[in-house]
Every structure is written in structure tokens, then in C-alpha cells.
CSV table of C-alpha atoms in Angstrom, one decimal:
chain,number,residue,atom,x,y,z
A,1,GLN,CA,91.8,72.1,192.8
A,2,VAL,CA,90.7,74.6,190.2
A,3,GLN,CA,87.8,74.1,187.8
A,4,LEU,CA,87.7,76.2,184.6
A,5,VAL,CA,84.7,76.6,182.4
A,6,GLU,CA,85.0,78.3,179.0
A,7,SER,CA,82.1,79.9,177.2
A,8,GLY,CA,81.5,82.2,174.3
A,9,GLY,CA,82.6,80.1,171.4
A,10,GLY,CA,80.5,79.6,168.3
A,11,LEU,CA,80.2,80.1,164.6
A,12,VAL,CA,81.1,83.4,163.1
A,13,GLN,CA,81.9,84.8,159.7
A,14,ALA,CA,85.3,85.9,158.7
A,15,GLY,CA,85.9,89.4,160.0
A,16,GLY,CA,83.6,89.0,162.9
A,17,SER,CA,84.2,89.0,166.6
A,18,LEU,CA,83.8,86.7,169.6
A,19,ARG,CA,84.4,87.1,173.3
A,20,LEU,CA,85.5,84.0,175.2
A,21,SER,CA,85.2,83.8,178.9
A,22,CYS,CA,86.8,81.5,181.4
A,23,ALA,CA,85.3,81.2,184.8
A,24,ALA,CA,87.4,79.7,187.6
A,25,SER,CA,86.1,78.0,190.7
A,26,GLY,CA,87.5,76.1,193.6
A,27,ARG,CA,90.3,78.5,194.3
A,28,THR,CA,91.0,82.1,193.5
A,29,VAL,CA,93.3,82.5,190.5
A,30,SER,CA,94.2,86.1,191.0
A,31,SER,CA,97.8,85.1,192.0
A,32,TYR,CA,98.3,83.0,188.9
A,33,GLY,CA,99.1,83.7,185.4
A,34,MET,CA,96.3,82.7,183.0
A,35,GLY,CA,96.6,81.6,179.4
A,36,TRP,CA,94.6,80.7,176.3
A,37,PHE,CA,95.6,78.0,173.9
A,38,CYS,CA,93.9,76.5,170.8
A,39,GLN,CA,94.0,73.2,169.1
A,40,SER,CA,92.8,72.1,165.7
A,41,PRO,CA,92.4,68.5,164.5
A,42,GLY,CA,95.7,66.9,163.9
A,43,LYS,CA,97.7,69.7,165.4
A,44,ASP,CA,99.4,70.3,168.7
A,45,ARG,CA,97.9,72.7,171.2
A,46,GLU,CA,99.2,76.2,170.4
A,47,PHE,CA,99.7,79.2,172.5
A,48,VAL,CA,97.3,82.1,171.8
A,49,ALA,CA,97.6,84.6,174.7
A,50,ALA,CA,98.5,85.0,178.4
A,51,ILE,CA,98.3,87.5,181.2
A,52,SER,CA,100.5,87.6,184.3
A,53,TRP,CA,99.1,87.8,187.8
A,54,SER,CA,101.6,90.4,189.1
A,55,ASP,CA,101.4,93.4,186.8
A,56,GLY,CA,98.9,92.3,184.1
A,57,SER,CA,101.6,91.9,181.5
A,58,THR,CA,100.2,90.3,178.4
A,59,TYR,CA,101.7,88.0,175.8
A,60,TYR,CA,100.4,87.1,172.4
A,61,ALA,CA,101.2,84.7,169.6
A,62,ASP,CA,102.3,86.6,166.5
A,63,SER,CA,99.3,85.3,164.6
A,64,VAL,CA,96.8,87.1,166.9
A,65,LYS,CA,98.7,90.3,167.8
A,66,GLY,CA,96.5,93.3,167.1
A,67,ARG,CA,93.4,91.2,166.7
A,68,PHE,CA,93.0,89.4,170.1
A,69,THR,CA,93.0,90.9,173.6
A,70,ILE,CA,93.3,89.0,176.8
A,71,SER,CA,92.1,90.5,180.1
A,72,ARG,CA,91.1,89.4,183.6
A,73,ASP,CA,88.7,90.3,186.3
A,74,ASN,CA,90.1,89.1,189.5
A,75,ALA,CA,86.9,90.0,191.4
A,76,LYS,CA,85.0,87.6,189.2
A,77,ASN,CA,87.8,85.0,189.0
A,78,THR,CA,87.4,85.2,185.3
A,79,VAL,CA,89.7,85.7,182.3
A,80,TYR,CA,88.5,86.8,178.8
A,81,LEU,CA,89.7,86.6,175.3
A,82,GLN,CA,88.3,89.3,172.9
A,83,MET,CA,88.7,88.0,169.4
A,84,SER,CA,88.3,90.4,166.5
A,85,SER,CA,88.9,90.3,162.7
A,86,LEU,CA,88.6,86.6,162.9
A,87,LYS,CA,90.0,84.4,160.1
A,88,PRO,CA,89.1,80.9,159.0
A,89,GLU,CA,92.5,79.8,160.3
A,90,ASP,CA,91.4,80.8,163.8
A,91,THR,CA,89.0,77.9,163.8
A,92,ALA,CA,89.9,75.6,166.7
A,93,VAL,CA,88.9,74.5,170.2
A,94,TYR,CA,90.1,77.2,172.6
A,95,TYR,CA,91.2,76.3,176.1
A,96,CYS,CA,92.0,78.4,179.1
A,97,ALA,CA,94.6,77.4,181.6
A,98,VAL,CA,96.1,78.4,184.9
A,99,LYS,CA,99.9,78.7,185.1
A,100,THR,CA,100.9,77.0,188.2
A,101,TYR,CA,104.6,76.3,187.5
A,102,GLY,CA,107.5,78.4,186.6
A,103,GLY,CA,108.6,78.6,183.0
A,104,SER,CA,107.5,80.2,179.8
A,105,TYR,CA,104.0,81.6,179.3
A,106,TYR,CA,104.2,80.4,175.7
A,107,ARG,CA,104.4,76.7,176.5
A,108,PRO,CA,101.6,74.4,177.8
A,109,GLY,CA,103.8,72.6,180.2
A,110,PRO,CA,103.8,75.2,183.1
A,111,TYR,CA,100.0,75.3,183.1
A,112,GLY,CA,98.6,72.9,185.7
A,113,TYR,CA,94.8,73.3,185.3
A,114,TRP,CA,92.9,73.3,182.0
A,115,GLY,CA,89.3,73.8,181.0
A,116,GLN,CA,87.3,71.6,178.7
A,117,GLY,CA,87.5,74.0,175.8
A,118,THR,CA,85.1,75.9,173.6
A,119,GLN,CA,84.8,75.5,169.9
A,120,VAL,CA,85.4,78.5,167.6
A,121,THR,CA,84.5,78.1,164.0
A,122,VAL,CA,85.1,80.9,161.5
A,123,SER,CA,83.5,80.6,158.1
A,124,SER,CA,84.9,82.2,155.0
């Protein structure tokens, strides 16, 4: 079992920045891909970013390319999401997840473990 705890969310003005952290416990996640998804009320969970375990390849939703950066620190069993130039439409609950199955990084299905989420609110 893997437990994931997100932190770093909050209220920020448009144009501001936040850094989300996701700390894993229970098992090392260094050999798994990791991802961030977000969900707004009434909408499906959407892919934000992911990072592979093998070579550190990164993947981003078009809406966040150039603004968000995903990274990982395997020694700390932690993955990060640096969010910059935030927009009101980025407002959502952000979840980190561990990719435990084969398949696309961009879909939630291959992710077997999920955190509880952290709220990000961007005011205009």
C-alpha cells in the first residue's frame, strides 16, 4: 500500500505561483510514474502533468505547458508541481497519483493510488 499526502494548495491571485508537494509513504515510489490531476465541481478528473520513473520524461496537458513544472525527489519519495502564471481556470482540487498499471500517462485509469487532494483557488 502507498499513502499519498498532498500539500501546498491555497488561495492565490491570478498571475501568482504555488508549489504543490506530494509525499508518499508505505512504499518507495521511485520505480513508478507519478502524475497530477485536477477536478473542478461538476467536471471529470483531468490530467495535468506526469513524470516517468525510468528517465524522468515529463508530460503536460496543453493548458499548463510552459506554466507548470513537475519534478520528483526519489530520495524524499516526493513529487512536486510548480505552478506559475496561475489563471482563475486553474482553480480545482489537485490530486497526485501513482501509476501502477500500463497505459497512458494522460488517463486516470492506470493510476492505482491517489491522494486526498489539495484545493487550489485562483482569484481574478
